Coordinates of C-alpha atoms and ligand atoms in Angstrom, one line a residue:
X1 CA 130.4 42.0 57.0
X2 CA 128.3 43.5 54.2
X3 CA 124.9 45.2 53.9
X4 CA 122.7 43.7 51.2
X5 CA 121.6 46.0 48.3
X6 CA 118.2 47.5 48.4
X7 CA 115.5 46.5 45.9
X8 CA 114.4 49.5 43.7
X9 CA 111.3 50.1 45.9
X10 CA 113.4 50.0 49.1
X11 CA 116.0 52.4 47.5
X12 CA 113.3 54.9 46.7
X13 CA 112.1 54.9 50.4
X14 CA 115.7 55.2 51.6
X15 CA 116.1 58.2 49.3
X16 CA 113.0 59.9 50.7
X17 CA 114.4 59.2 54.2
X18 CA 117.6 61.0 53.4
X19 CA 115.6 64.0 52.2
X20 CA 113.4 64.1 55.3
X21 CA 116.5 63.8 57.6
X22 CA 118.1 66.7 55.7
X23 CA 115.0 68.8 56.2
X24 CA 115.0 68.2 59.9
X25 CA 118.4 69.8 60.4
X26 CA 120.3 68.6 63.5
X27 CA 117.3 66.8 64.9
X28 CA 115.5 63.8 63.4
X29 CA 112.2 63.7 61.6
X30 CA 109.4 62.9 64.0
X31 CA 107.5 59.7 63.9
X32 CA 104.5 61.7 62.8
X33 CA 106.4 63.2 59.9
X34 CA 107.7 59.8 58.8
X35 CA 104.2 58.3 59.0
X36 CA 102.7 61.2 57.0
X37 CA 105.4 61.3 54.3
X38 CA 106.0 57.6 54.0
X39 CA 102.6 56.0 54.7
X40 CA 103.6 52.6 53.4
X41 CA 106.6 52.4 55.7
X42 CA 105.6 50.3 58.7
X43 CA 107.5 51.7 61.7
X44 CA 107.3 49.0 64.4
X45 CA 109.9 50.4 66.9
X46 CA 110.8 54.0 67.5
X47 CA 114.3 53.7 69.0
X48 CA 115.2 57.1 67.7
X49 CA 113.2 59.1 70.3
X50 CA 114.7 58.5 73.7
X51 CA 111.9 58.1 76.3
X52 CA 110.7 55.7 78.9
X53 CA 107.6 54.1 77.3
X54 CA 106.3 52.8 80.7
X55 CA 106.3 56.3 82.1
X56 CA 104.2 57.5 79.1
X57 CA 101.7 54.7 79.8
X58 CA 101.6 55.7 83.5
X59 CA 100.8 59.3 82.6
X60 CA 98.2 58.2 80.0
X61 CA 96.5 56.0 82.6
X62 CA 96.2 59.0 85.0
X63 CA 95.0 61.3 82.2
X64 CA 92.4 58.8 81.2
X65 CA 91.1 58.2 84.7
X66 CA 91.3 61.7 86.0
X67 CA 90.7 63.9 83.0
X68 CA 88.9 61.9 80.2
X69 CA 86.6 59.6 82.2
X70 CA 85.6 62.5 84.5
X71 CA 85.1 65.1 81.8
X72 CA 87.6 67.4 83.6
X73 CA 89.6 67.5 80.3
X74 CA 87.2 70.2 79.2
X75 CA 88.4 72.6 81.8
X76 CA 92.0 71.9 80.9
X77 CA 91.3 72.8 77.3
X78 CA 88.7 75.6 77.8
X79 CA 90.4 77.7 80.4
X80 CA 93.8 79.3 80.8
X81 CA 96.4 77.3 82.6
X82 CA 98.3 78.8 85.5
X83 CA 101.0 81.3 84.9
X84 CA 104.7 80.6 85.1
X85 CA 105.2 81.7 88.7
X86 CA 102.2 79.7 90.0
X87 CA 103.6 76.5 88.5
X88 CA 107.0 77.4 89.8
X89 CA 105.5 77.7 93.3
X90 CA 103.9 74.3 93.0
X91 CA 107.1 72.6 91.8
X92 CA 109.4 74.4 94.3
X93 CA 107.8 72.7 97.3
X94 CA 108.2 69.3 95.6
X95 CA 111.9 70.0 94.8
X96 CA 112.6 71.4 98.3
X97 CA 113.8 74.8 97.0
X98 CA 112.4 78.4 97.0
X99 CA 109.9 79.2 94.2
X100 CA 112.0 82.3 93.3
X101 CA 114.8 79.9 92.2
X102 CA 112.7 78.1 89.7
X103 CA 112.0 78.8 86.1
X104 CA 109.4 76.8 84.2
X105 CA 109.9 76.3 80.5
X106 CA 107.9 75.2 77.5
X107 CA 110.2 72.2 77.3
X108 CA 113.9 72.5 78.3
X109 CA 114.7 73.7 74.8
X110 CA 113.0 77.0 75.6
X111 CA 115.2 77.3 78.7
X112 CA 118.4 76.5 76.8
X113 CA 117.5 79.2 74.3
X114 CA 116.8 81.6 77.1
X115 CA 120.1 80.9 78.9
X116 CA 122.3 81.1 75.8
X117 CA 120.5 84.3 74.6
X118 CA 120.3 86.1 78.0
X119 CA 122.9 84.7 80.4
X120 CA 125.9 83.8 78.1
X121 CA 127.9 86.9 77.3
X122 CA 131.1 86.0 75.5
X123 CA 132.0 82.3 75.2
X124 CA 130.3 79.0 76.0
X125 CA 132.3 75.8 76.5
X126 CA 130.4 72.7 75.3
X127 CA 131.6 69.1 75.5
X128 CA 131.5 67.1 72.3
X129 CA 129.6 65.1 71.2
X130 CA 126.7 67.0 72.5
X131 CA 123.0 68.0 72.2
X132 CA 123.2 70.4 69.3
X133 CA 120.9 73.2 70.7
X134 CA 123.7 74.3 73.1
X135 CA 125.8 75.5 70.3
X136 CA 123.2 76.2 67.7
X137 CA 121.4 78.9 69.8
X138 CA 124.8 80.5 70.3
X139 CA 125.4 81.0 66.5
X140 CA 126.1 84.7 65.7
X141 CA 125.7 85.7 69.4
X142 CA 128.4 84.2 71.5
X143 CA 131.5 82.1 70.7
X144 CA 131.5 78.4 71.2
X145 CA 134.5 76.4 72.4
X146 CA 134.6 72.7 72.6
X147 CA 136.0 70.1 75.0
X148 CA 136.0 66.8 73.0
X149 CA 135.4 63.5 74.7
X150 CA 137.2 60.6 73.1
X151 CA 135.8 57.2 72.1
X152 CA 139.1 55.8 73.3
X153 CA 138.2 56.8 76.8
X154 CA 134.6 55.7 76.3
X155 CA 133.6 59.4 76.3
X156 CA 134.5 59.7 80.0
X157 CA 135.1 63.2 81.2
X158 CA 138.2 63.7 83.3
X159 CA 137.5 66.5 85.9
X160 CA 141.2 67.7 86.0
X161 CA 141.5 67.8 82.2
X162 CA 138.2 69.6 82.0
X163 CA 139.2 72.3 84.5
X164 CA 142.5 72.8 82.6
X165 CA 140.5 73.3 79.4
X166 CA 138.3 75.9 81.2
X167 CA 141.4 77.8 82.3
X168 CA 142.7 77.7 78.7
X169 CA 139.4 78.7 77.0
X170 CA 138.2 81.2 79.6
X171 CA 134.5 80.8 78.9
X172 CA 131.8 82.7 80.9
X173 CA 129.5 79.7 80.6
X174 CA 130.1 76.0 80.6
X175 CA 127.6 73.3 79.7
X176 CA 127.7 69.7 81.1
X177 CA 125.0 67.2 80.2
X178 CA 124.8 64.4 82.7
X179 CA 124.4 61.7 81.5
X180 CA 125.5 63.1 78.1
X181 CA 123.4 63.0 75.0
X182 CA 124.3 61.3 72.5
X183 CA 126.9 59.0 74.2
X184 CA 125.3 58.3 77.5
X185 CA 128.5 58.8 79.4
X186 CA 128.0 59.7 83.1
X187 CA 130.0 62.0 85.3
X188 CA 129.8 60.6 88.8
X189 CA 128.3 63.0 91.4
X190 CA 131.6 63.4 93.2
X191 CA 133.4 64.4 90.0
X192 CA 130.7 66.9 89.1
X193 CA 131.1 68.5 92.6
X194 CA 134.9 68.6 92.0
X195 CA 134.3 70.6 88.8
X196 CA 131.7 72.9 90.4
X197 CA 134.1 73.7 93.2
X198 CA 137.0 74.1 90.8
X199 CA 135.4 76.5 88.3
X200 CA 136.3 80.2 88.5
X201 CA 133.4 81.8 90.5
X202 CA 132.3 84.1 87.7
X203 CA 131.7 81.2 85.3
X204 CA 128.0 80.1 84.9
X205 CA 127.8 76.3 85.0
X206 CA 124.8 74.8 83.2
X207 CA 124.2 71.2 84.2
X208 CA 121.6 69.5 82.1
X209 CA 120.0 66.6 84.0
X210 CA 117.5 65.6 81.4
X211 CA 118.6 62.0 81.7
X212 CA 119.5 61.8 85.3
X213 CA 116.6 59.6 86.2
X214 CA 118.2 56.7 84.3
X215 CA 121.6 57.0 86.0
X216 CA 122.5 55.3 89.3
X217 CA 125.5 54.9 91.6
X218 CA 124.1 52.3 93.9
X219 CA 122.0 49.2 93.9
X220 CA 119.0 51.2 95.0
X221 CA 119.1 53.1 91.7
X222 CA 118.7 56.4 93.5
X223 CA 118.9 59.7 91.6
X224 CA 121.9 61.9 92.3
X225 CA 120.9 65.4 91.2
X226 CA 123.0 68.5 91.8
X227 CA 119.9 70.7 92.4
X228 CA 120.8 71.0 96.2
X229 CA 124.1 72.5 95.2
X230 CA 122.4 75.6 93.8
X231 CA 122.3 76.9 97.3
X232 CA 126.1 77.1 97.6
X233 CA 126.8 77.8 93.9
X234 CA 125.1 81.0 92.8
X235 CA 126.4 80.4 89.3
X236 CA 125.0 76.9 88.9
X237 CA 121.9 76.4 86.6
X238 CA 120.3 72.9 86.6
X239 CA 118.2 72.3 83.5
X240 CA 115.6 69.5 83.5
X241 CA 113.5 68.3 80.6
X242 CA 110.6 66.0 81.5
X243 CA 110.3 64.7 77.9
X244 CA 112.5 61.7 78.2
X245 CA 112.2 60.2 81.7
X246 CA 108.5 60.8 81.9
X247 CA 107.9 60.1 78.2
X248 CA 105.9 63.2 77.5
X249 CA 107.8 65.2 74.9
X250 CA 104.5 66.2 73.3
X251 CA 103.3 68.3 76.1
X252 CA 106.5 70.4 76.4
X253 CA 107.5 70.5 80.1
X254 CA 110.8 71.4 81.6
X255 CA 112.2 73.5 84.4
X256 CA 115.5 75.0 85.6
X257 CA 116.8 75.8 89.0
X258 CA 119.0 78.9 89.3
X259 CA 119.8 82.0 91.3
X260 CA 116.6 84.1 92.0
X261 CA 118.1 87.2 90.3
X262 CA 118.4 85.2 87.0
X263 CA 114.9 83.9 87.2
X264 CA 113.7 87.5 87.7
X265 CA 115.7 88.6 84.7
X266 CA 114.3 85.9 82.5
X267 CA 110.7 86.6 83.6
X268 CA 111.1 90.3 82.8
X269 CA 111.7 89.1 79.2
X270 CA 108.4 87.3 78.9
X271 CA 107.5 83.6 79.5
X272 CA 104.3 84.7 81.4
X273 CA 102.0 81.9 80.1
X274 CA 104.5 79.5 78.6
X275 CA 103.0 76.2 80.0
X276 CA 99.9 74.6 78.6
X277 CA 97.0 72.9 80.4
X278 CA 98.4 69.4 79.9
X279 CA 101.8 70.4 81.1
X280 CA 100.2 71.9 84.2
X281 CA 98.3 68.7 84.8
X282 CA 101.6 66.8 84.5
X283 CA 103.4 69.2 86.9
X284 CA 100.6 68.7 89.4
X285 CA 101.0 64.9 89.1
X286 CA 104.7 65.3 89.6
X287 CA 104.0 66.9 93.0
X288 CA 101.9 64.0 94.2
X289 CA 103.3 61.2 96.3
X290 CA 101.1 58.5 94.8
X291 CA 102.1 59.4 91.3
X292 CA 105.8 59.5 92.2
X293 CA 105.6 56.2 93.9
X294 CA 104.2 54.5 90.8
X295 CA 106.7 56.4 88.6
X296 CA 109.6 55.1 90.6
X297 CA 108.6 51.6 90.0
X298 CA 108.4 52.0 86.2
X299 CA 111.7 54.0 86.3
X300 CA 113.5 51.2 88.0
X301 CA 112.0 48.5 85.9
X302 CA 113.0 50.4 82.8
X303 CA 116.6 50.9 84.1
X304 CA 117.0 47.2 84.7
X305 CA 115.7 46.3 81.3
X306 CA 117.8 49.0 79.7
X307 CA 121.0 47.7 81.2
X308 CA 120.1 44.2 80.1
X309 CA 119.6 45.6 76.6
X310 CA 123.1 47.1 76.6
X311 CA 124.6 43.7 77.4
X312 CA 122.7 42.2 74.5
X313 CA 123.8 45.0 72.2
X314 CA 127.4 44.5 73.2
X315 CA 127.2 41.0 71.7
X316 CA 126.1 42.0 68.2
X317 CA 129.2 41.2 66.0
X318 CA 130.7 44.0 63.9
X319 CA 129.6 46.6 66.4
X320 CA 130.9 48.2 69.6
X321 CA 128.5 49.5 72.2
X322 CA 129.7 52.2 74.5
X323 CA 128.9 52.2 78.2
X324 CA 125.8 54.3 79.0
X325 CA 123.9 55.5 82.1
X326 CA 121.3 57.1 79.9
X327 CA 118.4 55.3 78.2
X328 CA 120.2 55.1 74.9
X329 CA 123.6 53.8 73.9
X330 CA 126.0 54.7 71.1
X331 CA 126.6 51.7 68.9
X332 CA 129.7 52.1 66.6
X333 CA 129.5 50.2 63.3
X334 CA 132.9 48.7 62.6
X335 CA 134.4 47.4 59.3
X336 CA 133.6 50.5 57.3
X337 CA 129.8 50.2 56.9
X338 CA 128.1 53.6 57.1
X339 CA 125.8 54.4 59.9
X340 CA 123.3 56.1 57.5
X341 CA 123.1 52.9 55.4
X342 CA 122.5 50.7 58.5
X343 CA 119.9 53.2 59.7
X344 CA 118.0 53.0 56.4
X345 CA 118.2 49.2 56.3
X346 CA 116.9 49.0 59.8
X347 CA 113.9 51.2 59.0
X348 CA 113.1 50.0 55.5
X349 CA 113.5 46.2 56.2
X350 CA 112.6 45.9 59.8
X351 CA 110.6 49.1 60.7
X352 CA 113.2 49.8 63.4
X353 CA 113.9 53.6 63.6
X354 CA 117.3 54.5 65.2
X355 CA 119.2 57.7 65.1
X356 CA 122.2 57.9 62.8
X357 CA 124.8 60.2 64.3
X358 CA 126.5 61.1 61.0
X359 CA 125.5 64.7 61.6
X360 CA 126.8 64.9 65.1
X361 CA 130.0 67.0 65.3
X362 CA 132.9 65.7 67.2
X363 CA 132.1 62.0 66.7
X364 CA 134.8 60.2 64.8
X365 CA 133.4 57.1 63.3
X366 CA 130.1 55.5 62.2
X367 CA 127.6 55.6 65.1
X368 CA 124.0 54.8 65.8
X369 CA 122.2 56.1 68.9
X370 CA 119.8 53.3 69.9
X371 CA 117.1 53.9 72.5
X372 CA 115.8 51.3 74.9
X373 CA 112.1 50.7 74.4
X374 CA 111.1 47.9 76.7
X375 CA 111.8 44.2 76.6
X376 CA 109.9 43.1 73.4
X377 CA 110.9 46.1 71.3
X378 CA 114.5 45.8 72.5
X379 CA 114.6 42.2 71.2
X380 CA 113.3 43.3 67.8
X381 CA 116.1 45.9 67.7
X382 CA 118.7 43.3 68.5
X383 CA 117.3 40.9 65.9
X384 CA 117.1 43.6 63.2
X385 CA 120.6 44.8 63.8
X386 CA 121.9 41.2 63.6
X387 CA 120.0 40.7 60.3
X388 CA 121.1 44.0 58.7
X389 CA 124.8 43.4 59.6
X390 CA 124.5 39.9 58.2
X391 CA 125.0 38.1 61.4
X392 CA 121.5 37.3 62.4
Ligands
PLP401 C1 115.8 66.4 74.6 C2 116.8 67.2 75.3 C3 116.4 68.5 75.8 C4 115.1 69.2 75.4 O1 114.0 68.7 75.9 P1 112.6 69.3 75.8 O2 112.2 69.4 77.3 O3 111.8 68.3 75.1 O4 112.6 70.6 75.2 C5 117.3 69.2 76.5 N1 118.5 68.7 76.8 C6 118.9 67.5 76.4 C7 120.3 67.0 76.8 C8 118.0 66.7 75.7 O5 118.4 65.5 75.2

C-alpha cells in the first residue's frame, strides 16, 4: 500500500493544515476555521466532529417553527435566559432526580474544568486513550495517573484490573468515559456497577456519559445511564454533554448529576448565568415528551446506520477498525503509513475531514478517528479511504 505524492498545490494546502492543527492544541481546528483559512478547500464531509446530524436537523426544525417563524427568537436574544438553578429545576424533573443534585454547565467542558479545579484534591486516575481535557485541566494543580487500555484487548476495560490499578495509584478521583472517546469502547452497565461498588468510598468517580445515547445492550437500543446510581453513591458524578448526541455543540449545553453538597459548593464559586437563551430553549425541548419521541427515532436510525458503517469500514484493506459503541470508530492504518498523511490526503483530495489521533497520548500506532455522518456521507468516507489507501 502506498499513498500517492501531492501536487505542489496540494502540498501547500497540506502544509497549512499541519499549521492549523498545531494551533488548535489537543483539539482539532473547527470547520469554520478551516473554511476561513483555506477558502479553496471544499470540505464535503466533516467526520472529525462527532455528532448525530439527524438530531441537529430535528433541533433546527423546531427552532425554525417555534422561534424563527413565530418571531419568538427576538425574546430569546433580547432578554436574559434563566439562571442556573432555574434550568436545573426544569431538567431535574425530566431526569427524575432532585434539582439540588443537578449542575448545569456551559457545555460539559465547563463542568469538567469545575470538577478538576474544585473537587479533585491530589491525584486523578484517567484511562488512556482519553478526552484530553481531563488531564489538561489538572496540569499544575493535581497529579494525573493513567490506566492504559490496550489495542490488543480492543481497548476493553477489565473491572478487576482497573480496581487493582486504583488500589495501586490511590487517586482521590477517577474518570471513566463511557463509551470512551476516542476509541469508542464500552463498559457494560454491569461492569460499571462492579467498579462503582468496588471503589474505596472516599474516591470521587466521574462517569462521563457524553456518548451513552449511541450505546446499547439490547435490541431495543435502550440507554443504560448510571444517573440513578447517584442516589446510592454520594461520590458519583455523572457528566453529560448534549453536543454530540443532540448535535448542538454550538449552543454549549451540558449538565452533571452529583451530591447536592457538591452542587452547592460549585454554585458558590459562580456559574450564576452560564446558559444562553438557545441552550435554555434546547433544555426546554429536552423536557418535552413530543420532542423526545422524535429524538428517539433519529437516535435509533442513526445507531443502525452507524453500526452498518463500522461493518463497511472493517472491510477497507490496509486498516483495522476497532469495535465501537460510540458514533465514531478508531481506524488503525497498517503497513507503516502515517495517520497524518492519510488525514491530509482525505481532506485535500476528497474533502473528507477526519481526526488524526497522532496527538493522542497512550495510543500506540497510526490511528484515525472517523465519525458516522449518515448514509450518504458515510459512503463517501468509505470510498475516499479506499482511494487514498490505493485500494479503491
Ligand atoms: C466533547 C466532549 C465533552 C465536552 O462537550 P461540550 O458539552 O461540548 O463541552 C466532554 N466529554 C467528552 C468525553 C467529550 O467527547
